[in-house]
Amino acid sequence: AQSVTQPDIHITVSEGASLELRCNYSYGATPYLFWYVQSPGQGLQLLLKYFSGDTLVQGIKGFEAEFKRSQSSFNLRKPSVHWSDAAEYFCAVWGRFGNEKLTFGTGTRLTIIP
Amino acid sequence: DVKVTQSSRYLVKRTGEKVFLECVQDMDHENMFWYRQDPGLGLRLIYFSYDVKMKEKGDIPEGYSVSREKKERFSLILESASTNQTSMYLCASPAPGTGPFSQPQHFGDGTRLSIL
């Protein structure tokens, strides 16, 4: 069965600083990988996704993520955060085979300080 | 713009009541999903539907049922609400034209349900 781990429950970053949110997955092959963002009081919005090909994926709002097969990771990065990036971020994995459905991590809450 | 609309943002019900949560999508997509979101647990799939009148259990279907009479509308039903069903409920639908990659990509704003 597939699983996904977001080891950081809460991260605080200064505005303008760089950001990296960690995501590790467990699956017997290369899965499909997703990052979502949830602003307070809102539903989730898809930031980016990896299906195949280039392991560095560009998303919306200036985010990118890098798939590293050897580390079973799909970390989300942004070179310079803005106060509006304060939100909760969810990594998700979907197995390519069988009858798997999308599995979400438990989320990382991002706080931005001035 | 693509839209998934949940009929209520906040709902307060009593234990034992039958509760209906409604979701409408305007993308004409076959797949629709219901999740519940709890702190520290992320999102967990309750039910999903891959066509009208078709449904499949997710990871935590106990205490819930669903109805999909029309393609655009997917209802979640709490047959007899209990306090442990107090949660945030999110409806989702894939992006149009995503075919086999049709996992949830568009979410409603959620219904925060409190069972007293």
PDB file of N, CA and C in Angstrom, chain A residues 5-6 9 13 15 18 22 29 31 46 53-55 62 67-69 76 80 91-92 97 114:
ATOM      1  N   THR A   5       4.561  10.721   4.038  1.00  0.00           N
ATOM      2  CA  THR A   5       4.937  11.306   5.323  1.00  0.00           C
ATOM      3  C   THR A   5       5.396  12.738   5.126  1.00  0.00           C
ATOM      4  N   GLN A   6       4.816  13.622   5.906  1.00  0.00           N
ATOM      5  CA  GLN A   6       5.307  14.992   5.980  1.00  0.00           C
ATOM      6  C   GLN A   6       5.844  15.166   7.399  1.00  0.00           C
ATOM      7  N   ILE A   9       5.323  19.267  11.176  1.00  0.00           N
ATOM      8  CA  ILE A   9       3.934  19.655  11.418  1.00  0.00           C
ATOM      9  C   ILE A   9       3.765  21.158  11.194  1.00  0.00           C
ATOM     10  N   VAL A  13       8.877  30.720   8.884  1.00  0.00           N
ATOM     11  CA  VAL A  13       9.892  31.278   7.994  1.00  0.00           C
ATOM     12  C   VAL A  13       9.711  32.798   7.933  1.00  0.00           C
ATOM     13  N   GLU A  15       9.591  36.377   6.069  1.00  0.00           N
ATOM     14  CA  GLU A  15       9.232  36.821   4.728  1.00  0.00           C
ATOM     15  C   GLU A  15      10.494  37.135   3.934  1.00  0.00           C
ATOM     16  N   SER A  18      14.004  31.649   1.981  1.00  0.00           N
ATOM     17  CA  SER A  18      13.671  30.480   1.164  1.00  0.00           C
ATOM     18  C   SER A  18      12.921  29.450   1.998  1.00  0.00           C
ATOM     19  N   ARG A  22       9.187  19.206   3.366  1.00  0.00           N
ATOM     20  CA  ARG A  22       9.594  17.846   3.062  1.00  0.00           C
ATOM     21  C   ARG A  22       8.402  16.911   2.867  1.00  0.00           C
ATOM     22  N   ALA A  29       6.772   1.398  -6.703  1.00  0.00           N
ATOM     23  CA  ALA A  29       7.253   1.910  -7.994  1.00  0.00           C
ATOM     24  C   ALA A  29       7.190   3.436  -7.912  1.00  0.00           C
ATOM     25  N   PRO A  31       5.383   6.648  -8.082  1.00  0.00           N
ATOM     26  CA  PRO A  31       3.960   7.029  -8.094  1.00  0.00           C
ATOM     27  C   PRO A  31       3.754   8.367  -8.783  1.00  0.00           C
ATOM     28  N   LEU A  46      -4.477  22.810  -6.088  1.00  0.00           N
ATOM     29  CA  LEU A  46      -3.328  22.070  -6.597  1.00  0.00           C
ATOM     30  C   LEU A  46      -2.206  23.037  -6.954  1.00  0.00           C
ATOM     31  N   GLY A  53       9.020  12.131 -16.455  1.00  0.00           N
ATOM     32  CA  GLY A  53       9.871  13.084 -17.167  1.00  0.00           C
ATOM     33  C   GLY A  53      10.755  13.883 -16.236  1.00  0.00           C
ATOM     34  N   ASP A  54      10.913  15.149 -16.531  1.00  0.00           N
ATOM     35  CA  ASP A  54      11.789  16.028 -15.771  1.00  0.00           C
ATOM     36  C   ASP A  54      11.443  15.969 -14.288  1.00  0.00           C
ATOM     37  N   THR A  55      12.456  15.711 -13.474  1.00  0.00           N
ATOM     38  CA  THR A  55      12.200  15.519 -12.047  1.00  0.00           C
ATOM     39  C   THR A  55      12.014  16.828 -11.294  1.00  0.00           C
ATOM     40  N   GLY A  62       4.952  30.418  -7.929  1.00  0.00           N
ATOM     41  CA  GLY A  62       6.403  30.420  -7.796  1.00  0.00           C
ATOM     42  C   GLY A  62       6.977  29.205  -7.095  1.00  0.00           C
ATOM     43  N   PHE A  67      11.488  15.646  -7.585  1.00  0.00           N
ATOM     44  CA  PHE A  67      11.325  14.220  -7.331  1.00  0.00           C
ATOM     45  C   PHE A  67      12.703  13.576  -7.272  1.00  0.00           C
ATOM     46  N   LYS A  68      12.974  12.896  -6.152  1.00  0.00           N
ATOM     47  CA  LYS A  68      14.243  12.163  -6.004  1.00  0.00           C
ATOM     48  C   LYS A  68      13.907  10.718  -5.700  1.00  0.00           C
ATOM     49  N   ARG A  69      14.079   9.885  -6.728  1.00  0.00           N
ATOM     50  CA  ARG A  69      13.734   8.473  -6.597  1.00  0.00           C
ATOM     51  C   ARG A  69      14.561   7.797  -5.513  1.00  0.00           C
ATOM     52  N   LEU A  76       8.974  20.313  -1.619  1.00  0.00           N
ATOM     53  CA  LEU A  76       8.449  21.549  -2.209  1.00  0.00           C
ATOM     54  C   LEU A  76       9.362  22.700  -1.831  1.00  0.00           C
ATOM     55  N   SER A  80      11.761  32.561  -2.295  1.00  0.00           N
ATOM     56  CA  SER A  80      11.498  33.732  -1.465  1.00  0.00           C
ATOM     57  C   SER A  80      10.009  33.758  -1.118  1.00  0.00           C
ATOM     58  N   CYS A  91       1.144  17.151   0.843  1.00  0.00           N
ATOM     59  CA  CYS A  91       1.719  16.297  -0.181  1.00  0.00           C
ATOM     60  C   CYS A  91       0.780  15.103  -0.367  1.00  0.00           C
ATOM     61  N   ALA A  92       0.683  14.597  -1.590  1.00  0.00           N
ATOM     62  CA  ALA A  92      -0.200  13.462  -1.840  1.00  0.00           C
ATOM     63  C   ALA A  92       0.444  12.525  -2.847  1.00  0.00           C
ATOM     64  N   PHE A  97      -0.509   1.687 -10.120  1.00  0.00           N
ATOM     65  CA  PHE A  97      -1.030   0.368 -10.423  1.00  0.00           C
ATOM     66  C   PHE A  97      -2.089  -0.016  -9.407  1.00  0.00           C
ATOM     67  N   PRO A 114       7.158  38.666   9.727  1.00  0.00           N
ATOM     68  CA  PRO A 114       7.656  39.843   8.983  1.00  0.00           C
ATOM     69  C   PRO A 114       9.168  40.014   9.125  1.00  0.00           C
TER      70      PRO A 114
END
